[in-house]
Amino acid sequence: MRTLLVADMHLSHDTPELNQGFYDYLTQTANGADALYILGDLFDAWIGDDLLDSPHPLGAVGREVIARLHQLSSDGTAVYLLHGNRDFLIGERFIAACQATLLADIEEVELQGMPAVILHGDSLCTRDNAYMAFRQQSRHPEWQAQILALPLDQRLELASSLRMQSGDANATKEDAIMDVTHDEVVSLMESYGVTTMIHGHTHRPKVHDLTVEDVPAKRYVLGDWDAQHGWDIVIEKADHKTAPRLRQFALSDPPSA
């Protein structure tokens, strides 16, 4: 009885070691688990499911990811995805091909019997006004439809430009602005009536202790993957108790359980 959660793999056509490390994780670690939750930013950028018909190298990565996740699902592990700030244009075609389930931006779930709220995490960074404005725009169906109507080459250029602009902007922002807002975390947990939150996005892996309605609570933050290391959270059910574990591991030797 085991559930796994990951986030921020940022797979791309120019990250072959990272991509292979993720594939190995699926076959060596995720296979046999009850469920795998991917909490956003599976890709460094995804600019529409028509990439799957393209000879562009990113399309090839997408097709390989689909094949791997489809196999994992066929072998009995339930696969769940939610959008991140870099792959919010993953669509129904991609999800269906993976045999996965697309979750809402904020989802209340039971993980081996433990109630929790899961999300990518960018919506919690409410002090970053510029990003929050972009997030509101980019999640609007009309804006997405306009972007998806552009030729593929233009979308690829736009994604590259947005990443560069984001990097330049983040270089001048205070760290606290780019992290989650504590009051937003507590308010969200109170609204769902849970004492466990799991998210990614901030690239600051840690287990935070906090108090929600006078009750001890925890916020688990997943780390981002690179060419050498990955991060996950493992939740196992033993003796009717859940035991979430945040762990880092070498991609060259992903854990078998």
mmCIF file of C-alpha atoms in Angstrom:
data_model
loop_
_atom_site.group_PDB
_atom_site.id
_atom_site.type_symbol
_atom_site.label_atom_id
_atom_site.label_comp_id
_atom_site.label_asym_id
_atom_site.label_seq_id
_atom_site.Cartn_x
_atom_site.Cartn_y
_atom_site.Cartn_z
ATOM 1 C CA MET A 1 0.000 0.000 0.000
ATOM 2 C CA ARG A 2 2.058 2.886 -1.303
ATOM 3 C CA THR A 3 1.355 6.269 -2.903
ATOM 4 C CA LEU A 4 3.975 8.487 -4.547
ATOM 5 C CA LEU A 5 3.956 12.207 -5.305
ATOM 6 C CA VAL A 6 6.386 14.121 -7.516
ATOM 7 C CA ALA A 7 6.600 17.583 -9.078
ATOM 8 C CA ASP A 8 8.829 19.844 -11.132
ATOM 9 C CA MET A 9 10.604 17.362 -13.359
ATOM 10 C CA HIS A 10 10.838 20.014 -16.121
ATOM 11 C CA LEU A 11 11.416 17.431 -18.857
ATOM 12 C CA SER A 12 12.600 18.802 -22.185
ATOM 13 C CA HIS A 13 14.275 17.758 -25.425
ATOM 14 C CA ASP A 14 17.641 19.016 -24.171
ATOM 15 C CA THR A 15 17.622 17.170 -20.809
ATOM 16 C CA PRO A 16 18.341 13.552 -21.832
ATOM 17 C CA GLU A 17 19.840 12.456 -18.491
ATOM 18 C CA LEU A 18 16.917 13.904 -16.558
ATOM 19 C CA ASN A 19 14.397 12.354 -18.924
ATOM 20 C CA GLN A 20 15.971 8.908 -18.590
ATOM 21 C CA GLY A 21 16.101 9.305 -14.827
ATOM 22 C CA PHE A 22 12.359 9.967 -14.784
ATOM 23 C CA TYR A 23 11.681 6.963 -17.009
ATOM 24 C CA ASP A 24 13.772 4.789 -14.693
ATOM 25 C CA TYR A 25 11.840 6.131 -11.710
ATOM 26 C CA LEU A 26 8.577 5.078 -13.337
ATOM 27 C CA THR A 27 9.767 1.520 -13.965
ATOM 28 C CA GLN A 28 11.833 0.952 -10.830
ATOM 29 C CA THR A 29 9.996 3.004 -8.189
ATOM 30 C CA ALA A 30 6.462 3.861 -9.296
ATOM 31 C CA ASN A 31 5.652 0.469 -10.767
ATOM 32 C CA GLY A 32 3.703 -1.465 -8.166
ATOM 33 C CA ALA A 33 2.546 1.614 -6.270
ATOM 34 C CA ASP A 34 -1.154 2.210 -5.791
ATOM 35 C CA ALA A 35 -0.943 5.711 -7.282
ATOM 36 C CA LEU A 36 1.445 8.293 -8.691
ATOM 37 C CA TYR A 37 0.515 11.968 -8.397
ATOM 38 C CA ILE A 38 2.381 14.413 -10.654
ATOM 39 C CA LEU A 39 1.852 17.858 -9.135
ATOM 40 C CA GLY A 40 2.680 20.022 -12.126
ATOM 41 C CA ASP A 41 5.609 21.007 -14.335
ATOM 42 C CA LEU A 42 6.094 17.560 -15.765
ATOM 43 C CA PHE A 43 7.566 19.463 -18.716
ATOM 44 C CA ASP A 44 9.747 22.538 -18.778
ATOM 45 C CA ALA A 45 7.257 23.860 -21.322
ATOM 46 C CA TRP A 46 4.272 22.301 -23.076
ATOM 47 C CA ILE A 47 2.677 24.425 -25.744
ATOM 48 C CA GLY A 48 -0.172 22.211 -26.911
ATOM 49 C CA ASP A 49 -1.006 18.570 -27.535
ATOM 50 C CA ASP A 50 -0.439 19.012 -31.282
ATOM 51 C CA LEU A 51 3.242 18.764 -30.374
ATOM 52 C CA LEU A 52 2.582 15.023 -30.420
ATOM 53 C CA ASP A 53 2.168 15.203 -34.206
ATOM 54 C CA SER A 54 5.295 17.303 -34.683
ATOM 55 C CA PRO A 55 8.825 16.210 -35.642
ATOM 56 C CA HIS A 56 10.121 18.715 -33.086
ATOM 57 C CA PRO A 57 12.288 16.929 -30.465
ATOM 58 C CA LEU A 58 9.936 18.040 -27.685
ATOM 59 C CA GLY A 59 7.157 16.149 -29.440
ATOM 60 C CA ALA A 60 9.284 13.012 -29.301
ATOM 61 C CA VAL A 61 9.791 13.504 -25.565
ATOM 62 C CA GLY A 62 6.048 13.916 -25.121
ATOM 63 C CA ARG A 63 5.352 10.700 -26.992
ATOM 64 C CA GLU A 64 7.887 8.824 -24.875
ATOM 65 C CA VAL A 65 6.417 10.205 -21.642
ATOM 66 C CA ILE A 66 2.962 9.107 -22.769
ATOM 67 C CA ALA A 67 4.216 5.605 -23.560
ATOM 68 C CA ARG A 68 5.871 5.317 -20.152
ATOM 69 C CA LEU A 69 2.881 6.626 -18.188
ATOM 70 C CA HIS A 70 0.479 4.498 -20.249
ATOM 71 C CA GLN A 71 2.524 1.411 -19.373
ATOM 72 C CA LEU A 72 2.569 2.351 -15.692
ATOM 73 C CA SER A 73 -1.200 2.783 -15.714
ATOM 74 C CA SER A 74 -1.697 -0.480 -17.606
ATOM 75 C CA ASP A 75 0.395 -2.249 -14.981
ATOM 76 C CA GLY A 76 -2.039 -1.129 -12.285
ATOM 77 C CA THR A 77 -0.728 2.161 -10.863
ATOM 78 C CA ALA A 78 -3.278 4.970 -11.009
ATOM 79 C CA VAL A 79 -1.724 8.091 -12.556
ATOM 80 C CA TYR A 80 -2.928 11.579 -11.661
ATOM 81 C CA LEU A 81 -1.702 14.863 -13.097
ATOM 82 C CA LEU A 82 -2.393 18.488 -12.393
ATOM 83 C CA HIS A 83 -1.177 21.520 -14.273
ATOM 84 C CA GLY A 84 1.875 23.505 -13.273
ATOM 85 C CA ASN A 85 2.894 26.979 -14.334
ATOM 86 C CA ARG A 86 4.916 25.602 -17.272
ATOM 87 C CA ASP A 87 2.636 22.870 -18.625
ATOM 88 C CA PHE A 88 -0.877 24.270 -18.185
ATOM 89 C CA LEU A 89 -1.557 23.598 -21.885
ATOM 90 C CA ILE A 90 -1.459 19.832 -21.371
ATOM 91 C CA GLY A 91 -4.842 18.856 -22.765
ATOM 92 C CA GLU A 92 -7.345 16.046 -22.824
ATOM 93 C CA ARG A 93 -5.575 14.245 -25.657
ATOM 94 C CA PHE A 94 -2.354 13.938 -23.668
ATOM 95 C CA ILE A 95 -4.165 12.865 -20.499
ATOM 96 C CA ALA A 96 -6.246 10.244 -22.290
ATOM 97 C CA ALA A 97 -3.201 8.825 -24.079
ATOM 98 C CA CYS A 98 -1.477 8.359 -20.713
ATOM 99 C CA GLN A 99 -4.532 6.647 -19.238
ATOM 100 C CA ALA A 100 -4.274 9.259 -16.505
ATOM 101 C CA THR A 101 -6.703 11.498 -14.632
ATOM 102 C CA LEU A 102 -6.385 15.277 -14.768
ATOM 103 C CA LEU A 103 -7.060 16.890 -11.401
ATOM 104 C CA ALA A 104 -8.235 20.392 -10.590
ATOM 105 C CA ASP A 105 -5.657 23.064 -9.725
ATOM 106 C CA ILE A 106 -6.453 22.438 -6.056
ATOM 107 C CA GLU A 107 -7.646 18.971 -5.117
ATOM 108 C CA GLU A 108 -8.672 17.356 -1.848
ATOM 109 C CA VAL A 109 -7.599 13.712 -1.826
ATOM 110 C CA GLU A 110 -7.148 10.761 0.489
ATOM 111 C CA LEU A 111 -3.638 9.380 0.371
ATOM 112 C CA GLN A 112 -3.604 5.931 1.954
ATOM 113 C CA GLY A 113 -6.448 7.125 4.176
ATOM 114 C CA MET A 114 -4.842 10.476 5.021
ATOM 115 C CA PRO A 115 -6.894 13.531 3.974
ATOM 116 C CA ALA A 116 -4.754 16.128 2.219
ATOM 117 C CA VAL A 117 -4.968 19.056 -0.168
ATOM 118 C CA ILE A 118 -2.589 18.911 -3.125
ATOM 119 C CA LEU A 119 -1.693 21.589 -5.662
ATOM 120 C CA HIS A 120 1.199 22.788 -7.781
ATOM 121 C CA GLY A 121 1.886 25.663 -5.398
ATOM 122 C CA ASP A 122 2.127 28.730 -7.625
ATOM 123 C CA SER A 123 -1.318 29.942 -6.566
ATOM 124 C CA LEU A 124 0.016 30.270 -3.011
ATOM 125 C CA CYS A 125 2.634 32.869 -4.019
ATOM 126 C CA THR A 126 0.212 35.762 -3.660
ATOM 127 C CA ARG A 127 2.875 38.387 -2.880
ATOM 128 C CA ASP A 128 4.248 38.058 -6.410
ATOM 129 C CA ASN A 129 1.749 40.422 -7.990
ATOM 130 C CA ALA A 130 3.246 40.300 -11.481
ATOM 131 C CA TYR A 131 3.155 36.519 -11.598
ATOM 132 C CA MET A 132 -0.338 36.295 -10.154
ATOM 133 C CA ALA A 133 -1.575 38.635 -12.897
ATOM 134 C CA PHE A 134 0.056 36.442 -15.546
ATOM 135 C CA ARG A 135 -1.354 33.319 -13.927
ATOM 136 C CA GLN A 136 -4.882 34.696 -14.057
ATOM 137 C CA GLN A 137 -4.443 35.599 -17.722
ATOM 138 C CA SER A 138 -2.786 32.360 -18.769
ATOM 139 C CA ARG A 139 -5.436 30.150 -17.179
ATOM 140 C CA HIS A 140 -8.282 31.928 -18.996
ATOM 141 C CA PRO A 141 -9.834 29.714 -21.717
ATOM 142 C CA GLU A 142 -9.967 32.559 -24.262
ATOM 143 C CA TRP A 143 -6.275 33.378 -23.816
ATOM 144 C CA GLN A 144 -5.372 29.705 -24.137
ATOM 145 C CA ALA A 145 -7.464 29.368 -27.277
ATOM 146 C CA GLN A 146 -5.661 32.353 -28.829
ATOM 147 C CA ILE A 147 -2.268 30.865 -28.002
ATOM 148 C CA LEU A 148 -3.173 27.410 -29.314
ATOM 149 C CA ALA A 149 -4.343 29.011 -32.580
ATOM 150 C CA LEU A 150 -0.809 30.263 -33.256
ATOM 151 C CA PRO A 151 1.524 28.180 -35.437
ATOM 152 C CA LEU A 152 3.626 25.714 -33.478
ATOM 153 C CA ASP A 153 6.888 27.539 -34.207
ATOM 154 C CA GLN A 154 5.480 30.782 -32.803
ATOM 155 C CA ARG A 155 4.331 29.026 -29.652
ATOM 156 C CA LEU A 156 7.773 27.506 -29.147
ATOM 157 C CA GLU A 157 9.357 30.948 -29.527
ATOM 158 C CA LEU A 158 6.811 32.432 -27.134
ATOM 159 C CA ALA A 159 7.511 29.759 -24.514
ATOM 160 C CA SER A 160 11.240 30.428 -24.774
ATOM 161 C CA SER A 161 10.687 34.169 -24.485
ATOM 162 C CA LEU A 162 8.436 33.780 -21.447
ATOM 163 C CA ARG A 163 11.000 31.580 -19.702
ATOM 164 C CA MET A 164 13.717 34.170 -20.300
ATOM 165 C CA GLN A 165 11.493 36.989 -19.065
ATOM 166 C CA SER A 166 10.570 34.984 -15.979
ATOM 167 C CA GLY A 167 14.206 34.270 -15.214
ATOM 168 C CA ASP A 168 15.164 37.928 -15.579
ATOM 169 C CA ALA A 169 12.253 39.047 -13.401
ATOM 170 C CA ASN A 170 12.931 36.476 -10.695
ATOM 171 C CA ALA A 171 16.573 37.549 -10.493
ATOM 172 C CA THR A 172 15.460 40.916 -9.097
ATOM 173 C CA LYS A 173 12.706 39.699 -6.773
ATOM 174 C CA GLU A 174 13.170 39.113 -3.073
ATOM 175 C CA ASP A 175 13.106 35.437 -2.108
ATOM 176 C CA ALA A 176 10.128 35.963 0.190
ATOM 177 C CA ILE A 177 8.033 37.296 -2.689
ATOM 178 C CA MET A 178 8.559 34.110 -4.697
ATOM 179 C CA ASP A 179 7.728 31.825 -1.776
ATOM 180 C CA VAL A 180 4.237 30.928 -0.579
ATOM 181 C CA THR A 181 2.222 33.288 1.584
ATOM 182 C CA HIS A 182 1.729 31.724 5.005
ATOM 183 C CA ASP A 183 -1.753 33.170 5.522
ATOM 184 C CA GLU A 184 -2.843 31.795 2.133
ATOM 185 C CA VAL A 185 -1.606 28.328 3.119
ATOM 186 C CA VAL A 186 -3.486 28.357 6.416
ATOM 187 C CA SER A 187 -6.641 29.777 4.848
ATOM 188 C CA LEU A 188 -6.680 27.100 2.145
ATOM 189 C CA MET A 189 -6.129 24.291 4.625
ATOM 190 C CA GLU A 190 -8.885 25.668 6.852
ATOM 191 C CA SER A 191 -11.281 25.843 3.909
ATOM 192 C CA TYR A 192 -10.704 22.156 3.135
ATOM 193 C CA GLY A 193 -10.585 21.086 6.771
ATOM 194 C CA VAL A 194 -7.247 19.276 6.424
ATOM 195 C CA THR A 195 -3.985 19.308 8.329
ATOM 196 C CA THR A 196 -1.785 18.119 5.450
ATOM 197 C CA MET A 197 -0.800 20.059 2.319
ATOM 198 C CA ILE A 198 1.551 18.864 -0.423
ATOM 199 C CA HIS A 199 2.842 21.015 -3.270
ATOM 200 C CA GLY A 200 5.832 21.808 -5.455
ATOM 201 C CA HIS A 201 6.721 24.894 -7.523
ATOM 202 C CA THR A 202 8.961 26.788 -5.107
ATOM 203 C CA HIS A 203 11.922 24.380 -5.447
ATOM 204 C CA ARG A 204 12.413 24.602 -1.680
ATOM 205 C CA PRO A 205 11.976 21.040 -0.430
ATOM 206 C CA LYS A 206 11.090 20.914 3.222
ATOM 207 C CA VAL A 207 8.494 19.729 5.728
ATOM 208 C CA HIS A 208 6.961 22.735 7.479
ATOM 209 C CA ASP A 209 5.183 22.517 10.820
ATOM 210 C CA LEU A 210 2.280 24.910 11.302
ATOM 211 C CA THR A 211 -1.000 25.284 13.145
ATOM 212 C CA VAL A 212 -4.419 25.176 11.480
ATOM 213 C CA GLU A 213 -7.403 25.984 13.676
ATOM 214 C CA ASP A 214 -5.341 25.249 16.797
ATOM 215 C CA VAL A 215 -4.347 21.819 15.468
ATOM 216 C CA PRO A 216 -0.795 20.799 14.452
ATOM 217 C CA ALA A 217 -0.454 20.588 10.680
ATOM 218 C CA LYS A 218 2.232 19.961 8.080
ATOM 219 C CA ARG A 219 3.074 21.400 4.670
ATOM 220 C CA TYR A 220 5.236 19.178 2.489
ATOM 221 C CA VAL A 221 7.174 20.884 -0.311
ATOM 222 C CA LEU A 222 8.572 18.731 -3.109
ATOM 223 C CA GLY A 223 11.932 19.541 -4.659
ATOM 224 C CA ASP A 224 12.674 20.047 -8.344
ATOM 225 C CA TRP A 225 14.552 17.417 -10.342
ATOM 226 C CA ASP A 226 17.859 17.877 -12.132
ATOM 227 C CA ALA A 227 20.198 15.662 -14.134
ATOM 228 C CA GLN A 228 21.555 14.019 -10.964
ATOM 229 C CA HIS A 229 18.743 13.938 -8.389
ATOM 230 C CA GLY A 230 15.017 13.556 -8.028
ATOM 231 C CA TRP A 231 12.543 14.145 -5.194
ATOM 232 C CA ASP A 232 9.365 12.418 -4.164
ATOM 233 C CA ILE A 233 7.020 11.912 -1.252
ATOM 234 C CA VAL A 234 6.157 8.382 -0.206
ATOM 235 C CA ILE A 235 3.026 7.619 1.760
ATOM 236 C CA GLU A 236 2.682 4.068 3.013
ATOM 237 C CA LYS A 237 -0.108 2.572 5.067
ATOM 238 C CA ALA A 238 1.157 0.449 7.932
ATOM 239 C CA ASP A 239 -0.652 -0.406 11.131
ATOM 240 C CA HIS A 240 -3.457 1.913 10.024
ATOM 241 C CA LYS A 241 -1.128 4.921 10.174
ATOM 242 C CA THR A 242 0.225 6.953 7.277
ATOM 243 C CA ALA A 243 3.850 7.987 7.228
ATOM 244 C CA PRO A 244 4.643 10.637 4.585
ATOM 245 C CA ARG A 245 8.338 10.768 3.762
ATOM 246 C CA LEU A 246 10.040 13.449 1.698
ATOM 247 C CA ARG A 247 13.152 12.035 0.091
ATOM 248 C CA GLN A 248 15.873 12.911 -2.390
ATOM 249 C CA PHE A 249 17.521 10.201 -4.456
ATOM 250 C CA ALA A 250 20.117 9.776 -7.186
ATOM 251 C CA LEU A 251 18.600 9.343 -10.654
ATOM 252 C CA SER A 252 21.323 6.818 -11.362
ATOM 253 C CA ASP A 253 19.922 4.657 -8.569
ATOM 254 C CA PRO A 254 16.210 5.367 -8.038
ATOM 255 C CA PRO A 255 14.658 3.682 -4.989
ATOM 256 C CA SER A 256 12.889 0.392 -5.569
ATOM 257 C CA ALA A 257 10.240 1.179 -2.938
#
